[in-house]
Amino acid sequence: MNSSELQRICNWLIGGAWSSLEPAEMIADFCERLVAAGLPLWRFGIFIRTLHPEIFGRNFIWRQGGEVEIGSVDFEILETPEFARSPLRIVFEQGVEVRGRASDPDSKRFPFLDDMRAEGATDYIAVPVPFLDGSIHATSWITQHPDGFSDDDIAAIRSIIAPLARVSEIISLRRTAEMLLDTYVGNRAGARILGGQIRRGHTDTMQAVIWLSDLRGFTALSDRLPAETVVAILNHYFDCQVTAIRGHGGEVLKFMGDGLLAVFPIDEYVGDAAHVCARVLEAARESRASVEQLAFPVGDVVERFRFGVALHIGNILYGNIGGGNRLDFTCIGPAVNLAARLEKITGRLGRTVVASEGFANVCHHNWHELGEFPIAGFSKAQRVYGLAEETHAMAG
């Protein structure tokens, strides 16, 4: 292998692989440079563990003459027979290299290598990729060269790991930050925070539909059930809403005990308020159906649930609010306050969905007027609307 070309590749990685904009593009460029420098590489994989509540890791697989394949695996893979007999398990758990030559009988213990040999692979090596935080990630290198990897090839692979680890860690940290922000504050807020909107008081005015909901009878539920059971119920209950909210263009901003605050932004220039409101109403119906179907067994009893959601449309302040060095990215304003007051009315009226007059006027639907109600903090009583279909259900 050409040592000067290898050094150029190392320098390119140390410089941040600047010629590649996306991780997959960087992997393809990296492998093609190595092949051009004389490494008989046929297949390359890099496996990065992630800090995510559901995803164990991501993988990028390059094959000579093909596109880079990107995948992810959840934590269930750790319990599978395939992972138990994978050379990567040894790399992750012990932080050591694993070699698998086609001529080595010991490599038969790895079923994956049998599959690779069937495709013409002659040699395999998995090499740990240590990050600065002490976590171990992995690469795999496969050749179809009749003689396998030479000693010089293996030395070249080992020499490239450190610069590859540094640029991979930078990319991984950026992606981890994006995923954690998406998980804890929402994708819209996360993008703004990463974009530099981090100063206290930095807010924007935005027109949006506001969604505020809570679980009926939560206080009594919390009093009679163990805390662990209540947490499990809440997670299932929130699943019933979050999937529908995100599926219809909304963003969940906050969980407050059994309460949920979400917004559905309406674009200032091209947004169609009626279309957004229609999607919000569909999300409310889907959530209602999911909560009605939710059954949680506790001992000999099967718990069933109901919830209420208030829908309102208006302008909100959206941004950083807090004290000292503890900030929250959320929304405030009279429109949010009104939605919070309307949400309390759902329980008084035994309704699942309650809409403000503003929402009902924009969302063309067969609404049933529920009357005017005095709202604490507001000078005028507010006219409130419910779904006609719920009126019929209550009458029956």
mmCIF file of C-alpha atoms in Angstrom:
data_model
loop_
_atom_site.group_PDB
_atom_site.id
_atom_site.type_symbol
_atom_site.label_atom_id
_atom_site.label_comp_id
_atom_site.label_asym_id
_atom_site.label_seq_id
_atom_site.Cartn_x
_atom_site.Cartn_y
_atom_site.Cartn_z
ATOM 1 C CA MET A 1 0.000 0.000 0.000
ATOM 2 C CA ASN A 2 1.256 3.502 -0.887
ATOM 3 C CA SER A 3 2.412 5.062 2.410
ATOM 4 C CA SER A 4 2.332 8.651 1.135
ATOM 5 C CA GLU A 5 -1.259 8.212 -0.057
ATOM 6 C CA LEU A 6 -2.157 6.690 3.305
ATOM 7 C CA GLN A 7 -0.750 9.771 5.026
ATOM 8 C CA ARG A 8 -2.809 12.020 2.759
ATOM 9 C CA ILE A 9 -5.945 10.102 3.782
ATOM 10 C CA CYS A 10 -5.019 10.503 7.455
ATOM 11 C CA ASN A 11 -4.505 14.236 6.935
ATOM 12 C CA TRP A 12 -7.830 14.463 5.114
ATOM 13 C CA LEU A 13 -9.589 12.847 8.088
ATOM 14 C CA ILE A 14 -7.740 15.026 10.595
ATOM 15 C CA GLY A 15 -8.862 18.044 8.583
ATOM 16 C CA GLY A 16 -12.485 16.986 9.036
ATOM 17 C CA ALA A 17 -12.999 15.178 5.703
ATOM 18 C CA TRP A 18 -13.972 18.608 4.398
ATOM 19 C CA SER A 19 -14.794 17.453 0.876
ATOM 20 C CA SER A 20 -17.732 15.335 2.094
ATOM 21 C CA LEU A 21 -20.943 16.959 3.318
ATOM 22 C CA GLU A 22 -22.827 13.903 4.625
ATOM 23 C CA PRO A 23 -21.606 10.883 6.654
ATOM 24 C CA ALA A 24 -22.474 8.418 3.873
ATOM 25 C CA GLU A 25 -20.599 10.535 1.364
ATOM 26 C CA MET A 26 -17.613 10.679 3.706
ATOM 27 C CA ILE A 27 -17.583 6.881 4.131
ATOM 28 C CA ALA A 28 -17.722 6.317 0.366
ATOM 29 C CA ASP A 29 -14.952 8.865 -0.243
ATOM 30 C CA PHE A 30 -12.838 7.334 2.531
ATOM 31 C CA CYS A 31 -13.107 3.788 1.159
ATOM 32 C CA GLU A 32 -12.485 4.810 -2.447
ATOM 33 C CA ARG A 33 -9.351 6.694 -1.394
ATOM 34 C CA LEU A 34 -8.082 3.624 0.437
ATOM 35 C CA VAL A 35 -8.706 1.383 -2.569
ATOM 36 C CA ALA A 36 -6.928 3.886 -4.833
ATOM 37 C CA ALA A 37 -3.995 3.836 -2.399
ATOM 38 C CA GLY A 38 -3.698 0.054 -2.782
ATOM 39 C CA LEU A 39 -5.767 -1.453 0.051
ATOM 40 C CA PRO A 40 -7.634 -4.509 -1.350
ATOM 41 C CA LEU A 41 -10.885 -3.499 0.343
ATOM 42 C CA TRP A 42 -14.142 -5.073 -0.841
ATOM 43 C CA ARG A 43 -16.504 -4.264 2.034
ATOM 44 C CA PHE A 44 -16.245 -1.793 4.919
ATOM 45 C CA GLY A 45 -18.578 -1.182 7.839
ATOM 46 C CA ILE A 46 -18.550 1.286 10.689
ATOM 47 C CA PHE A 47 -20.869 0.776 13.651
ATOM 48 C CA ILE A 48 -21.498 3.693 15.989
ATOM 49 C CA ARG A 49 -23.359 3.260 19.263
ATOM 50 C CA THR A 50 -25.743 6.113 20.050
ATOM 51 C CA LEU A 51 -27.093 7.896 23.107
ATOM 52 C CA HIS A 52 -30.767 7.420 22.369
ATOM 53 C CA PRO A 53 -33.647 5.937 24.397
ATOM 54 C CA GLU A 54 -34.649 3.545 21.591
ATOM 55 C CA ILE A 55 -31.728 3.178 19.155
ATOM 56 C CA PHE A 56 -28.676 1.111 20.127
ATOM 57 C CA GLY A 57 -26.591 2.194 17.167
ATOM 58 C CA ARG A 58 -26.237 3.142 13.524
ATOM 59 C CA ASN A 59 -24.246 1.404 10.804
ATOM 60 C CA PHE A 60 -22.795 2.454 7.473
ATOM 61 C CA ILE A 61 -21.883 -0.325 5.032
ATOM 62 C CA TRP A 62 -19.812 0.296 1.891
ATOM 63 C CA ARG A 63 -19.228 -2.265 -0.849
ATOM 64 C CA GLN A 64 -16.982 -1.752 -3.812
ATOM 65 C CA GLY A 65 -19.066 -0.464 -6.714
ATOM 66 C CA GLY A 66 -22.178 0.151 -4.610
ATOM 67 C CA GLU A 67 -23.890 2.841 -2.569
ATOM 68 C CA VAL A 68 -23.341 3.214 1.148
ATOM 69 C CA GLU A 69 -26.136 1.486 3.069
ATOM 70 C CA ILE A 70 -27.290 3.237 6.251
ATOM 71 C CA GLY A 71 -29.155 1.399 8.975
ATOM 72 C CA SER A 72 -29.981 1.474 12.662
ATOM 73 C CA VAL A 73 -30.742 -1.156 15.275
ATOM 74 C CA ASP A 74 -32.682 -0.961 18.523
ATOM 75 C CA PHE A 75 -31.666 -2.435 21.860
ATOM 76 C CA GLU A 76 -33.492 -5.688 21.155
ATOM 77 C CA ILE A 77 -30.556 -6.760 18.993
ATOM 78 C CA LEU A 78 -28.543 -7.359 22.167
ATOM 79 C CA GLU A 79 -30.823 -10.303 22.988
ATOM 80 C CA THR A 80 -30.620 -11.985 19.571
ATOM 81 C CA PRO A 81 -28.608 -15.137 18.738
ATOM 82 C CA GLU A 82 -27.111 -13.290 15.740
ATOM 83 C CA PHE A 83 -25.516 -10.673 17.969
ATOM 84 C CA ALA A 84 -24.385 -13.274 20.507
ATOM 85 C CA ARG A 85 -22.375 -15.014 17.757
ATOM 86 C CA SER A 86 -21.191 -11.830 16.039
ATOM 87 C CA PRO A 87 -17.536 -10.766 16.028
ATOM 88 C CA LEU A 88 -18.738 -7.213 16.710
ATOM 89 C CA ARG A 89 -20.044 -8.295 20.116
ATOM 90 C CA ILE A 90 -16.494 -9.157 21.111
ATOM 91 C CA VAL A 91 -15.260 -5.794 19.858
ATOM 92 C CA PHE A 92 -17.950 -3.872 21.764
ATOM 93 C CA GLU A 93 -17.556 -5.849 24.993
ATOM 94 C CA GLN A 94 -13.811 -6.431 25.096
ATOM 95 C CA GLY A 95 -12.399 -3.682 22.876
ATOM 96 C CA VAL A 96 -10.145 -6.091 20.951
ATOM 97 C CA GLU A 97 -9.614 -6.947 17.289
ATOM 98 C CA VAL A 98 -11.259 -10.018 15.796
ATOM 99 C CA ARG A 99 -9.710 -11.667 12.717
ATOM 100 C CA GLY A 100 -11.498 -14.180 10.507
ATOM 101 C CA ARG A 101 -9.478 -15.656 7.617
ATOM 102 C CA ALA A 102 -11.281 -17.975 5.243
ATOM 103 C CA SER A 103 -8.595 -20.601 5.871
ATOM 104 C CA ASP A 104 -8.937 -20.382 9.673
ATOM 105 C CA PRO A 105 -11.249 -23.108 11.090
ATOM 106 C CA ASP A 106 -11.826 -20.968 14.215
ATOM 107 C CA SER A 107 -13.715 -18.395 12.120
ATOM 108 C CA LYS A 108 -16.500 -20.967 11.660
ATOM 109 C CA ARG A 109 -17.877 -19.874 15.047
ATOM 110 C CA PHE A 110 -19.135 -16.682 13.392
ATOM 111 C CA PRO A 111 -22.087 -17.411 11.046
ATOM 112 C CA PHE A 112 -21.738 -13.947 9.525
ATOM 113 C CA LEU A 113 -18.341 -14.897 8.099
ATOM 114 C CA ASP A 114 -19.862 -17.970 6.435
ATOM 115 C CA ASP A 115 -22.244 -15.619 4.605
ATOM 116 C CA MET A 116 -19.348 -13.399 3.551
ATOM 117 C CA ARG A 117 -17.280 -16.370 2.359
ATOM 118 C CA ALA A 118 -20.214 -17.409 0.185
ATOM 119 C CA GLU A 119 -19.835 -14.039 -1.545
ATOM 120 C CA GLY A 120 -16.116 -14.506 -2.107
ATOM 121 C CA ALA A 121 -14.611 -12.976 1.032
ATOM 122 C CA THR A 122 -11.172 -14.309 1.946
ATOM 123 C CA ASP A 123 -10.291 -12.253 5.028
ATOM 124 C CA TYR A 124 -12.060 -10.213 7.700
ATOM 125 C CA ILE A 125 -10.930 -8.029 10.563
ATOM 126 C CA ALA A 126 -13.058 -6.095 13.053
ATOM 127 C CA VAL A 127 -11.209 -3.252 14.738
ATOM 128 C CA PRO A 128 -12.387 -1.240 17.766
ATOM 129 C CA VAL A 129 -12.848 2.511 17.373
ATOM 130 C CA PRO A 130 -12.399 4.148 20.797
ATOM 131 C CA PHE A 131 -13.963 7.561 21.416
ATOM 132 C CA LEU A 132 -12.561 10.089 23.866
ATOM 133 C CA ASP A 133 -15.386 9.389 26.322
ATOM 134 C CA GLY A 134 -14.195 5.783 26.636
ATOM 135 C CA SER A 135 -16.986 4.237 24.577
ATOM 136 C CA ILE A 136 -16.038 1.527 22.079
ATOM 137 C CA HIS A 137 -17.392 1.495 18.541
ATOM 138 C CA ALA A 138 -16.347 -0.769 15.682
ATOM 139 C CA THR A 139 -15.231 -1.080 12.090
ATOM 140 C CA SER A 140 -15.163 -4.162 9.903
ATOM 141 C CA TRP A 141 -12.886 -4.671 6.889
ATOM 142 C CA ILE A 142 -13.327 -7.437 4.302
ATOM 143 C CA THR A 143 -11.295 -8.344 1.247
ATOM 144 C CA GLN A 144 -11.709 -10.749 -1.669
ATOM 145 C CA HIS A 145 -7.987 -10.794 -2.448
ATOM 146 C CA PRO A 146 -6.857 -14.428 -2.852
ATOM 147 C CA ASP A 147 -4.179 -13.978 -0.182
ATOM 148 C CA GLY A 148 -6.346 -11.968 2.196
ATOM 149 C CA PHE A 149 -4.982 -8.886 3.952
ATOM 150 C CA SER A 150 -1.220 -8.648 4.113
ATOM 151 C CA ASP A 151 0.660 -7.547 7.239
ATOM 152 C CA ASP A 152 1.141 -4.148 5.615
ATOM 153 C CA ASP A 153 -2.608 -3.914 4.938
ATOM 154 C CA ILE A 154 -3.416 -4.649 8.581
ATOM 155 C CA ALA A 155 -0.841 -2.090 9.719
ATOM 156 C CA ALA A 156 -2.403 0.498 7.399
ATOM 157 C CA ILE A 157 -5.891 -0.234 8.777
ATOM 158 C CA ARG A 158 -4.652 0.163 12.342
ATOM 159 C CA SER A 159 -2.896 3.434 11.519
ATOM 160 C CA ILE A 160 -6.054 4.975 10.068
ATOM 161 C CA ILE A 161 -8.283 4.167 13.075
ATOM 162 C CA ALA A 162 -7.276 7.133 15.270
ATOM 163 C CA PRO A 163 -8.048 9.881 12.719
ATOM 164 C CA LEU A 164 -11.186 7.992 11.628
ATOM 165 C CA ALA A 165 -12.287 7.842 15.278
ATOM 166 C CA ARG A 166 -11.860 11.605 15.751
ATOM 167 C CA VAL A 167 -13.927 12.666 12.751
ATOM 168 C CA SER A 168 -16.518 9.951 13.486
ATOM 169 C CA GLU A 169 -16.818 11.164 17.061
ATOM 170 C CA ILE A 170 -17.403 14.751 15.941
ATOM 171 C CA ILE A 171 -20.123 13.640 13.513
ATOM 172 C CA SER A 172 -21.624 11.353 16.166
ATOM 173 C CA LEU A 173 -21.662 14.085 18.821
ATOM 174 C CA ARG A 174 -23.446 16.445 16.458
ATOM 175 C CA ARG A 175 -26.038 13.806 15.618
ATOM 176 C CA THR A 176 -26.417 12.853 19.283
ATOM 177 C CA ALA A 177 -27.057 16.492 20.158
ATOM 178 C CA GLU A 178 -29.707 16.701 17.432
ATOM 179 C CA MET A 179 -31.406 13.469 18.545
ATOM 180 C CA LEU A 180 -31.413 14.392 22.227
ATOM 181 C CA LEU A 181 -32.791 17.838 21.503
ATOM 182 C CA ASP A 182 -35.467 16.293 19.281
ATOM 183 C CA THR A 183 -36.295 13.825 22.066
ATOM 184 C CA TYR A 184 -36.442 16.303 24.943
ATOM 185 C CA VAL A 185 -37.544 19.618 23.421
ATOM 186 C CA GLY A 186 -38.927 18.684 19.960
ATOM 187 C CA ASN A 187 -37.473 18.887 16.464
ATOM 188 C CA ARG A 188 -38.463 22.486 15.734
ATOM 189 C CA ALA A 189 -37.077 23.775 19.034
ATOM 190 C CA GLY A 190 -34.008 21.540 18.727
ATOM 191 C CA ALA A 191 -33.137 22.970 15.330
ATOM 192 C CA ARG A 192 -33.401 26.515 16.700
ATOM 193 C CA ILE A 193 -31.232 25.747 19.717
ATOM 194 C CA LEU A 194 -28.519 24.143 17.556
ATOM 195 C CA GLY A 195 -28.816 27.142 15.240
ATOM 196 C CA GLY A 196 -27.756 29.427 18.078
ATOM 197 C CA GLN A 197 -31.075 30.622 19.529
ATOM 198 C CA ILE A 198 -29.966 30.068 23.120
ATOM 199 C CA ARG A 199 -30.152 33.474 24.820
ATOM 200 C CA ARG A 200 -32.809 34.048 27.459
ATOM 201 C CA GLY A 201 -35.652 36.189 26.162
ATOM 202 C CA HIS A 202 -34.927 35.329 22.528
ATOM 203 C CA THR A 203 -38.438 34.591 21.254
ATOM 204 C CA ASP A 204 -40.405 34.683 18.011
ATOM 205 C CA THR A 205 -44.076 35.318 17.428
ATOM 206 C CA MET A 206 -45.754 32.431 15.650
ATOM 207 C CA GLN A 207 -49.316 31.616 14.671
ATOM 208 C CA ALA A 208 -50.200 28.097 15.675
ATOM 209 C CA VAL A 209 -52.887 25.731 16.797
ATOM 210 C CA ILE A 210 -52.439 24.952 20.491
ATOM 211 C CA TRP A 211 -53.192 21.500 21.888
ATOM 212 C CA LEU A 212 -53.561 21.046 25.662
ATOM 213 C CA SER A 213 -54.713 17.743 27.095
ATOM 214 C CA ASP A 214 -54.804 15.786 30.334
ATOM 215 C CA LEU A 215 -55.850 12.406 31.638
ATOM 216 C CA ARG A 216 -59.165 12.179 33.497
ATOM 217 C CA GLY A 217 -58.952 10.968 37.095
ATOM 218 C CA PHE A 218 -55.164 11.058 37.206
ATOM 219 C CA THR A 219 -54.968 12.221 40.844
ATOM 220 C CA ALA A 220 -57.083 9.312 42.057
ATOM 221 C CA LEU A 221 -55.143 6.930 39.814
ATOM 222 C CA SER A 222 -51.838 8.099 41.287
ATOM 223 C CA ASP A 223 -53.170 7.678 44.809
ATOM 224 C CA ARG A 224 -54.273 4.047 44.493
ATOM 225 C CA LEU A 225 -51.571 2.588 42.203
ATOM 226 C CA PRO A 226 -47.809 2.136 42.728
ATOM 227 C CA ALA A 227 -45.659 4.898 41.238
ATOM 228 C CA GLU A 228 -43.996 2.484 38.789
ATOM 229 C CA THR A 229 -47.400 1.438 37.450
ATOM 230 C CA VAL A 230 -48.479 5.072 37.073
ATOM 231 C CA VAL A 231 -45.340 5.831 35.061
ATOM 232 C CA ALA A 232 -45.999 2.849 32.780
ATOM 233 C CA ILE A 233 -49.613 3.975 32.271
ATOM 234 C CA LEU A 234 -48.510 7.529 31.453
ATOM 235 C CA ASN A 235 -46.014 6.293 28.873
ATOM 236 C CA HIS A 236 -48.679 4.221 27.102
ATOM 237 C CA TYR A 237 -51.164 7.081 27.372
ATOM 238 C CA PHE A 238 -48.748 9.616 25.883
ATOM 239 C CA ASP A 239 -47.937 7.178 23.066
ATOM 240 C CA CYS A 240 -51.609 7.393 22.084
ATOM 241 C CA GLN A 241 -51.223 11.130 21.466
ATOM 242 C CA VAL A 242 -47.638 11.717 20.385
ATOM 243 C CA THR A 243 -47.853 9.423 17.371
ATOM 244 C CA ALA A 244 -50.977 11.212 16.127
ATOM 245 C CA ILE A 245 -49.630 14.698 16.885
ATOM 246 C CA ARG A 246 -46.334 14.167 15.076
ATOM 247 C CA GLY A 247 -48.019 12.311 12.243
ATOM 248 C CA HIS A 248 -50.154 15.378 11.527
ATOM 249 C CA GLY A 249 -47.404 17.994 11.670
ATOM 250 C CA GLY A 250 -47.456 18.932 15.344
ATOM 251 C CA GLU A 251 -44.649 19.237 17.848
ATOM 252 C CA VAL A 252 -44.886 18.153 21.467
ATOM 253 C CA LEU A 253 -43.338 20.857 23.647
ATOM 254 C CA LYS A 254 -43.926 19.642 27.160
ATOM 255 C CA PHE A 255 -45.237 16.883 29.392
ATOM 256 C CA MET A 256 -46.619 18.241 32.676
ATOM 257 C CA GLY A 257 -47.599 15.302 34.887
ATOM 258 C CA ASP A 258 -50.496 13.891 32.916
ATOM 259 C CA GLY A 259 -50.740 17.042 30.783
ATOM 260 C CA LEU A 260 -49.402 17.507 27.274
ATOM 261 C CA LEU A 261 -48.714 20.771 25.437
ATOM 262 C CA ALA A 262 -48.252 20.677 21.667
ATOM 263 C CA VAL A 263 -48.304 23.207 18.841
ATOM 264 C CA PHE A 264 -49.089 22.928 15.149
ATOM 265 C CA PRO A 265 -47.321 25.865 13.446
ATOM 266 C CA ILE A 266 -49.046 27.770 10.650
ATOM 267 C CA ASP A 267 -46.573 29.168 8.133
ATOM 268 C CA GLU A 268 -46.657 32.976 7.982
ATOM 269 C CA TYR A 269 -46.534 33.154 4.199
ATOM 270 C CA VAL A 270 -47.943 29.983 2.660
ATOM 271 C CA GLY A 271 -49.716 28.355 5.593
ATOM 272 C CA ASP A 272 -53.295 27.259 5.164
ATOM 273 C CA ALA A 273 -54.881 27.656 8.604
ATOM 274 C CA ALA A 274 -57.966 25.630 7.673
ATOM 275 C CA HIS A 275 -55.799 22.752 6.438
ATOM 276 C CA VAL A 276 -53.688 22.775 9.620
ATOM 277 C CA CYS A 277 -56.807 22.849 11.818
ATOM 278 C CA ALA A 278 -58.281 19.919 9.900
ATOM 279 C CA ARG A 279 -55.115 17.913 10.556
ATOM 280 C CA VAL A 280 -55.221 18.833 14.242
ATOM 281 C CA LEU A 281 -58.821 17.634 14.489
ATOM 282 C CA GLU A 282 -57.873 14.370 12.808
ATOM 283 C CA ALA A 283 -55.010 13.952 15.303
ATOM 284 C CA ALA A 284 -57.487 14.537 18.158
ATOM 285 C CA ARG A 285 -59.823 11.876 16.788
ATOM 286 C CA GLU A 286 -56.994 9.382 16.371
ATOM 287 C CA SER A 287 -55.805 10.070 19.917
ATOM 288 C CA ARG A 288 -59.325 9.644 21.266
ATOM 289 C CA ALA A 289 -59.661 6.260 19.546
ATOM 290 C CA SER A 290 -56.248 5.115 20.809
ATOM 291 C CA VAL A 291 -56.975 6.142 24.409
ATOM 292 C CA GLU A 292 -60.383 4.431 24.277
ATOM 293 C CA GLN A 293 -58.687 1.208 23.141
ATOM 294 C CA LEU A 294 -55.971 1.452 25.790
ATOM 295 C CA ALA A 295 -56.390 -1.283 28.392
ATOM 296 C CA PHE A 296 -53.840 -1.658 31.176
ATOM 297 C CA PRO A 297 -54.095 -4.759 33.406
ATOM 298 C CA VAL A 298 -53.334 -4.134 37.093
ATOM 299 C CA GLY A 299 -53.775 -7.314 39.093
ATOM 300 C CA ASP A 300 -57.276 -8.633 38.468
ATOM 301 C CA VAL A 301 -58.492 -5.270 37.146
ATOM 302 C CA VAL A 302 -58.130 -3.842 33.644
ATOM 303 C CA GLU A 303 -57.790 -0.072 33.800
ATOM 304 C CA ARG A 304 -59.511 1.984 31.085
ATOM 305 C CA PHE A 305 -58.908 5.659 30.414
ATOM 306 C CA ARG A 306 -60.419 8.899 29.136
ATOM 307 C CA PHE A 307 -58.806 12.205 28.406
ATOM 308 C CA GLY A 308 -59.725 15.729 27.374
ATOM 309 C CA VAL A 309 -58.078 17.995 24.812
ATOM 310 C CA ALA A 310 -58.640 21.699 24.171
ATOM 311 C CA LEU A 311 -57.911 23.164 20.731
ATOM 312 C CA HIS A 312 -57.316 26.853 20.100
ATOM 313 C CA ILE A 313 -55.664 28.949 17.384
ATOM 314 C CA GLY A 314 -53.730 32.145 17.944
ATOM 315 C CA ASN A 315 -50.392 33.915 18.150
ATOM 316 C CA ILE A 316 -47.839 32.648 20.654
ATOM 317 C CA LEU A 317 -44.383 33.694 21.829
ATOM 318 C CA TYR A 318 -42.047 30.800 21.132
ATOM 319 C CA GLY A 319 -38.526 30.719 22.539
ATOM 320 C CA ASN A 320 -36.219 30.785 25.578
ATOM 321 C CA ILE A 321 -37.732 31.504 28.957
ATOM 322 C CA GLY A 322 -36.220 30.833 32.369
ATOM 323 C CA GLY A 323 -33.994 32.014 35.179
ATOM 324 C CA GLY A 324 -30.237 32.086 35.568
ATOM 325 C CA ASN A 325 -28.603 29.343 33.540
ATOM 326 C CA ARG A 326 -31.735 27.147 33.475
ATOM 327 C CA LEU A 327 -33.830 27.822 30.393
ATOM 328 C CA ASP A 328 -36.835 26.202 28.796
ATOM 329 C CA PHE A 329 -37.793 26.398 25.127
ATOM 330 C CA THR A 330 -41.555 26.744 25.227
ATOM 331 C CA CYS A 331 -44.483 28.924 24.238
ATOM 332 C CA ILE A 332 -46.438 31.506 26.214
ATOM 333 C CA GLY A 333 -49.128 34.091 25.595
ATOM 334 C CA PRO A 334 -52.843 34.723 26.060
ATOM 335 C CA ALA A 335 -53.669 32.065 23.469
ATOM 336 C CA VAL A 336 -51.861 29.418 25.551
ATOM 337 C CA ASN A 337 -53.593 30.626 28.701
ATOM 338 C CA LEU A 338 -56.998 30.363 27.027
ATOM 339 C CA ALA A 339 -56.263 26.833 25.825
ATOM 340 C CA ALA A 340 -55.293 25.846 29.379
ATOM 341 C CA ARG A 341 -58.609 27.202 30.721
ATOM 342 C CA LEU A 342 -60.593 25.451 27.984
ATOM 343 C CA GLU A 343 -58.902 22.165 28.799
ATOM 344 C CA LYS A 344 -60.428 22.319 32.293
ATOM 345 C CA ILE A 345 -63.866 22.737 30.716
ATOM 346 C CA THR A 346 -63.558 19.380 28.923
ATOM 347 C CA GLY A 347 -63.796 17.601 32.260
ATOM 348 C CA ARG A 348 -66.729 19.707 33.491
ATOM 349 C CA LEU A 349 -68.669 18.930 30.314
ATOM 350 C CA GLY A 350 -67.582 15.293 30.064
ATOM 351 C CA ARG A 351 -66.148 15.982 26.619
ATOM 352 C CA THR A 352 -63.043 14.624 24.930
ATOM 353 C CA VAL A 353 -62.559 17.432 22.393
ATOM 354 C CA VAL A 354 -63.391 21.059 23.107
ATOM 355 C CA ALA A 355 -62.597 23.892 20.681
ATOM 356 C CA SER A 356 -62.474 27.639 21.032
ATOM 357 C CA GLU A 357 -64.639 29.819 18.838
ATOM 358 C CA GLY A 358 -61.508 30.831 16.922
ATOM 359 C CA PHE A 359 -60.609 27.222 16.129
ATOM 360 C CA ALA A 360 -64.184 26.252 15.262
ATOM 361 C CA ASN A 361 -64.511 29.222 12.878
ATOM 362 C CA VAL A 362 -61.379 28.168 10.963
ATOM 363 C CA CYS A 363 -61.902 24.407 11.077
ATOM 364 C CA HIS A 364 -64.985 23.744 8.958
ATOM 365 C CA HIS A 365 -66.812 20.951 10.712
ATOM 366 C CA ASN A 366 -70.162 20.029 12.169
ATOM 367 C CA TRP A 367 -69.578 21.680 15.549
ATOM 368 C CA HIS A 368 -72.044 21.734 18.419
ATOM 369 C CA GLU A 369 -72.117 24.958 20.436
ATOM 370 C CA LEU A 370 -71.718 24.221 24.153
ATOM 371 C CA GLY A 371 -72.407 27.744 25.379
ATOM 372 C CA GLU A 372 -70.487 30.699 26.777
ATOM 373 C CA PHE A 373 -68.268 30.254 29.803
ATOM 374 C CA PRO A 374 -66.521 32.818 32.017
ATOM 375 C CA ILE A 375 -62.766 32.242 31.799
ATOM 376 C CA ALA A 376 -60.524 33.231 34.706
ATOM 377 C CA GLY A 377 -58.222 36.059 33.669
ATOM 378 C CA PHE A 378 -60.267 37.007 30.602
ATOM 379 C CA SER A 379 -62.671 39.941 30.590
ATOM 380 C CA LYS A 380 -65.192 38.327 28.240
ATOM 381 C CA ALA A 381 -66.898 34.963 28.422
ATOM 382 C CA GLN A 382 -65.739 32.555 25.742
ATOM 383 C CA ARG A 383 -67.991 30.586 23.415
ATOM 384 C CA VAL A 384 -67.004 26.914 23.394
ATOM 385 C CA TYR A 385 -67.712 24.175 20.842
ATOM 386 C CA GLY A 386 -67.715 20.407 20.871
ATOM 387 C CA LEU A 387 -67.922 17.662 18.282
ATOM 388 C CA ALA A 388 -71.456 16.757 17.216
ATOM 389 C CA GLU A 389 -70.450 13.092 17.165
ATOM 390 C CA GLU A 390 -69.671 13.256 20.895
ATOM 391 C CA THR A 391 -73.089 14.823 21.526
ATOM 392 C CA HIS A 392 -74.741 11.812 19.874
ATOM 393 C CA ALA A 393 -72.553 9.396 21.828
ATOM 394 C CA MET A 394 -73.467 11.081 25.114
ATOM 395 C CA ALA A 395 -77.162 11.045 24.239
ATOM 396 C CA GLY A 396 -76.959 7.331 23.535
#
